[in-house]
PDB file of C-alpha atoms in Angstrom:
ATOM      1  CA  MET A   1     -60.528  -5.013 -73.259  1.00 76.00           C
ATOM      2  CA  ASP A   2     -57.487  -2.817 -72.738  1.00 75.00           C
ATOM      3  CA  SER A   3     -56.080  -3.731 -76.134  1.00 84.00           C
ATOM      4  CA  LEU A   4     -59.381  -2.790 -77.795  1.00 84.00           C
ATOM      5  CA  ILE A   5     -59.366   0.643 -76.121  1.00 78.00           C
ATOM      6  CA  LYS A   6     -55.729   1.157 -77.085  1.00 78.00           C
ATOM      7  CA  PHE A   7     -56.497   0.167 -80.695  1.00 82.00           C
ATOM      8  CA  VAL A   8     -59.377   2.653 -80.968  1.00 78.00           C
ATOM      9  CA  GLN A   9     -57.274   5.442 -79.434  1.00 74.00           C
ATOM     10  CA  ASP A  10     -54.384   4.771 -81.816  1.00 74.00           C
ATOM     11  CA  GLU A  11     -56.615   4.589 -84.891  1.00 77.00           C
ATOM     12  CA  PHE A  12     -59.055   7.437 -84.459  1.00 75.00           C
ATOM     13  CA  VAL A  13     -57.546  10.057 -82.175  1.00 72.00           C
ATOM     14  CA  THR A  14     -54.754  12.228 -83.526  1.00 73.00           C
ATOM     15  CA  LYS A  15     -52.034  12.861 -80.988  1.00 75.00           C
ATOM     16  CA  LYS A  16     -50.555  16.338 -80.981  1.00 79.00           C
ATOM     17  CA  GLU A  17     -46.795  16.783 -81.161  1.00 84.00           C
ATOM     18  CA  PHE A  18     -45.318  18.992 -78.458  1.00 89.00           C
ATOM     19  CA  PRO A  19     -41.723  19.503 -77.363  1.00 91.00           C
ATOM     20  CA  GLU A  20     -40.458  17.364 -74.508  1.00 93.00           C
ATOM     21  CA  PHE A  21     -40.872  18.944 -71.082  1.00 93.00           C
ATOM     22  CA  VAL A  22     -40.691  17.640 -67.538  1.00 94.00           C
ATOM     23  CA  ALA A  23     -41.419  18.905 -64.036  1.00 95.00           C
ATOM     24  CA  GLY A  24     -39.438  22.039 -63.247  1.00 94.00           C
ATOM     25  CA  ASP A  25     -39.478  23.409 -66.788  1.00 95.00           C
ATOM     26  CA  THR A  26     -40.998  26.830 -67.454  1.00 95.00           C
ATOM     27  CA  ILE A  27     -43.360  26.606 -70.406  1.00 96.00           C
ATOM     28  CA  THR A  28     -45.875  28.782 -72.219  1.00 97.00           C
ATOM     29  CA  VAL A  29     -49.127  27.141 -73.304  1.00 96.00           C
ATOM     30  CA  TYR A  30     -51.188  28.821 -76.021  1.00 97.00           C
ATOM     31  CA  TYR A  31     -54.847  27.833 -76.081  1.00 95.00           C
ATOM     32  CA  GLU A  32     -57.981  29.079 -77.797  1.00 95.00           C
ATOM     33  CA  ILE A  33     -60.853  30.667 -75.874  1.00 94.00           C
ATOM     34  CA  LYS A  34     -64.293  31.017 -77.408  1.00 94.00           C
ATOM     35  CA  GLU A  35     -66.485  33.831 -76.141  1.00 92.00           C
ATOM     36  CA  GLY A  36     -69.795  33.698 -77.923  1.00 92.00           C
ATOM     37  CA  GLU A  37     -68.975  33.680 -81.627  1.00 94.00           C
ATOM     38  CA  LYS A  38     -65.520  35.211 -81.209  1.00 95.00           C
ATOM     39  CA  SER A  39     -62.386  33.236 -80.472  1.00 95.00           C
ATOM     40  CA  ARG A  40     -59.000  34.421 -79.292  1.00 95.00           C
ATOM     41  CA  THR A  41     -55.698  32.913 -78.258  1.00 96.00           C
ATOM     42  CA  GLN A  42     -54.593  33.219 -74.656  1.00 96.00           C
ATOM     43  CA  PHE A  43     -51.378  32.013 -73.089  1.00 96.00           C
ATOM     44  CA  PHE A  44     -50.490  30.659 -69.669  1.00 96.00           C
ATOM     45  CA  ARG A  45     -46.836  30.741 -68.652  1.00 97.00           C
ATOM     46  CA  GLY A  46     -45.580  28.961 -65.568  1.00 96.00           C
ATOM     47  CA  VAL A  47     -43.605  26.100 -64.050  1.00 96.00           C
ATOM     48  CA  VAL A  48     -44.627  22.518 -64.722  1.00 96.00           C
ATOM     49  CA  ILE A  49     -45.582  20.967 -61.382  1.00 96.00           C
ATOM     50  CA  GLN A  50     -46.322  17.492 -62.694  1.00 96.00           C
ATOM     51  CA  ARG A  51     -47.179  15.287 -65.654  1.00 95.00           C
ATOM     52  CA  ARG A  52     -49.762  12.632 -64.962  1.00 95.00           C
ATOM     53  CA  GLY A  53     -51.245   9.750 -66.923  1.00 91.00           C
ATOM     54  CA  LYS A  54     -50.208   8.279 -70.238  1.00 84.00           C
ATOM     55  CA  GLY A  55     -51.390   8.245 -73.801  1.00 78.00           C
ATOM     56  CA  LEU A  56     -54.547  10.172 -74.513  1.00 79.00           C
ATOM     57  CA  THR A  57     -55.447  10.737 -70.870  1.00 85.00           C
ATOM     58  CA  GLU A  58     -52.172  12.466 -70.038  1.00 90.00           C
ATOM     59  CA  THR A  59     -52.366  15.832 -68.278  1.00 94.00           C
ATOM     60  CA  PHE A  60     -49.866  18.360 -67.011  1.00 96.00           C
ATOM     61  CA  THR A  61     -50.201  20.958 -64.269  1.00 96.00           C
ATOM     62  CA  ILE A  62     -48.687  24.429 -64.550  1.00 97.00           C
ATOM     63  CA  ARG A  63     -48.272  26.899 -61.695  1.00 95.00           C
ATOM     64  CA  LYS A  64     -47.688  30.623 -61.992  1.00 94.00           C
ATOM     65  CA  MET A  65     -47.703  33.506 -59.575  1.00 91.00           C
ATOM     66  CA  SER A  66     -50.288  36.176 -60.300  1.00 90.00           C
ATOM     67  CA  GLY A  67     -49.253  38.945 -57.946  1.00 88.00           C
ATOM     68  CA  THR A  68     -48.997  37.222 -54.587  1.00 87.00           C
ATOM     69  CA  VAL A  69     -51.507  34.490 -55.410  1.00 91.00           C
ATOM     70  CA  GLY A  70     -50.436  31.188 -56.903  1.00 91.00           C
ATOM     71  CA  VAL A  71     -52.562  29.995 -59.823  1.00 95.00           C
ATOM     72  CA  GLU A  72     -52.493  26.408 -61.059  1.00 96.00           C
ATOM     73  CA  ARG A  73     -54.079  25.089 -64.200  1.00 96.00           C
ATOM     74  CA  ILE A  74     -54.388  21.518 -65.451  1.00 96.00           C
ATOM     75  CA  PHE A  75     -54.158  20.968 -69.199  1.00 95.00           C
ATOM     76  CA  PRO A  76     -55.016  17.694 -70.939  1.00 93.00           C
ATOM     77  CA  VAL A  77     -52.408  16.942 -73.602  1.00 91.00           C
ATOM     78  CA  ASN A  78     -55.105  16.150 -76.167  1.00 88.00           C
ATOM     79  CA  MET A  79     -57.299  19.195 -75.495  1.00 88.00           C
ATOM     80  CA  PRO A  80     -58.610  20.444 -78.862  1.00 88.00           C
ATOM     81  CA  ALA A  81     -58.197  24.089 -77.841  1.00 92.00           C
ATOM     82  CA  LEU A  82     -54.463  23.616 -77.192  1.00 92.00           C
ATOM     83  CA  GLN A  83     -52.550  25.307 -79.990  1.00 92.00           C
ATOM     84  CA  LYS A  84     -48.883  25.128 -79.057  1.00 93.00           C
ATOM     85  CA  VAL A  85     -46.481  24.657 -76.191  1.00 95.00           C
ATOM     86  CA  GLU A  86     -43.163  26.504 -75.914  1.00 95.00           C
ATOM     87  CA  VAL A  87     -40.404  25.515 -73.516  1.00 95.00           C
ATOM     88  CA  ASN A  88     -38.878  28.720 -72.129  1.00 94.00           C
ATOM     89  CA  LYS A  89     -36.450  27.326 -69.533  1.00 93.00           C
ATOM     90  CA  ARG A  90     -35.336  23.880 -68.494  1.00 94.00           C
ATOM     91  CA  GLY A  91     -35.408  23.429 -64.742  1.00 93.00           C
ATOM     92  CA  LYS A  92     -33.160  21.276 -62.591  1.00 94.00           C
ATOM     93  CA  VAL A  93     -35.272  19.424 -60.014  1.00 93.00           C
ATOM     94  CA  ARG A  94     -34.899  16.022 -58.386  1.00 93.00           C
ATOM     95  CA  ARG A  95     -38.551  15.031 -58.254  1.00 93.00           C
ATOM     96  CA  ALA A  96     -41.203  14.169 -60.830  1.00 94.00           C
ATOM     97  CA  ARG A  97     -43.894  16.093 -58.929  1.00 95.00           C
ATOM     98  CA  ILE A  98     -42.775  19.279 -57.252  1.00 95.00           C
ATOM     99  CA  TYR A  99     -45.667  19.993 -54.908  1.00 95.00           C
ATOM    100  CA  TYR A 100     -43.247  21.537 -52.407  1.00 94.00           C
ATOM    101  CA  LEU A 101     -43.122  24.614 -54.657  1.00 93.00           C
ATOM    102  CA  ARG A 102     -46.597  25.562 -53.386  1.00 91.00           C
ATOM    103  CA  ASN A 103     -45.228  26.354 -49.937  1.00 93.00           C
ATOM    104  CA  LEU A 104     -42.247  28.423 -51.116  1.00 90.00           C
ATOM    105  CA  THR A 105     -42.249  32.156 -51.778  1.00 86.00           C
ATOM    106  CA  GLY A 106     -39.729  34.678 -53.045  1.00 87.00           C
ATOM    107  CA  LYS A 107     -36.199  33.601 -53.855  1.00 91.00           C
ATOM    108  CA  LYS A 108     -36.733  30.153 -52.351  1.00 92.00           C
ATOM    109  CA  ALA A 109     -39.292  29.403 -55.055  1.00 89.00           C
ATOM    110  CA  ARG A 110     -36.722  29.783 -57.831  1.00 91.00           C
ATOM    111  CA  ILE A 111     -35.602  26.733 -59.776  1.00 93.00           C
ATOM    112  CA  LYS A 112     -32.055  26.371 -61.078  1.00 93.00           C
ATOM    113  CA  GLU A 113     -31.719  26.243 -64.825  1.00 92.00           C
ATOM    114  CA  ARG A 114     -30.545  22.984 -66.362  1.00 88.00           C
ATOM    115  CA  ARG A 115     -27.715  23.535 -68.798  1.00 82.00           C
ATOM    116  CA  PHE A 116     -26.821  20.974 -71.415  1.00 71.00           C
ATOM    117  CA  THR A 117     -25.288  20.825 -74.866  1.00 58.00           C
ATOM    118  CA  GLU A 118     -27.351  19.786 -77.836  1.00 55.00           C
TER     119      GLU A 118
END
């Protein structure tokens, strides 16, 4: 049964190509919003809290601070409205899911930047 589902997903669903990003990275997600007959592009910039799932059911959670309130948004990787993903900064964290960031404020909530040569 699993192989049949995997076959159908591979054949009929087109997977979008996005740059590699992991938890701790700061990314900007551009997605389309439809309001009535009009459509516009909106972006959401924040820190990746986690990536969950695999294949077509994969999702990622982004957290940003809007004033003093933390806002989190979950994006499916294969969402049709998703237009592009930009990686702004690479973060250096030691966990795959950084839920502890929710409890931190101010300078403690900063993530060190990961430096590497390409």
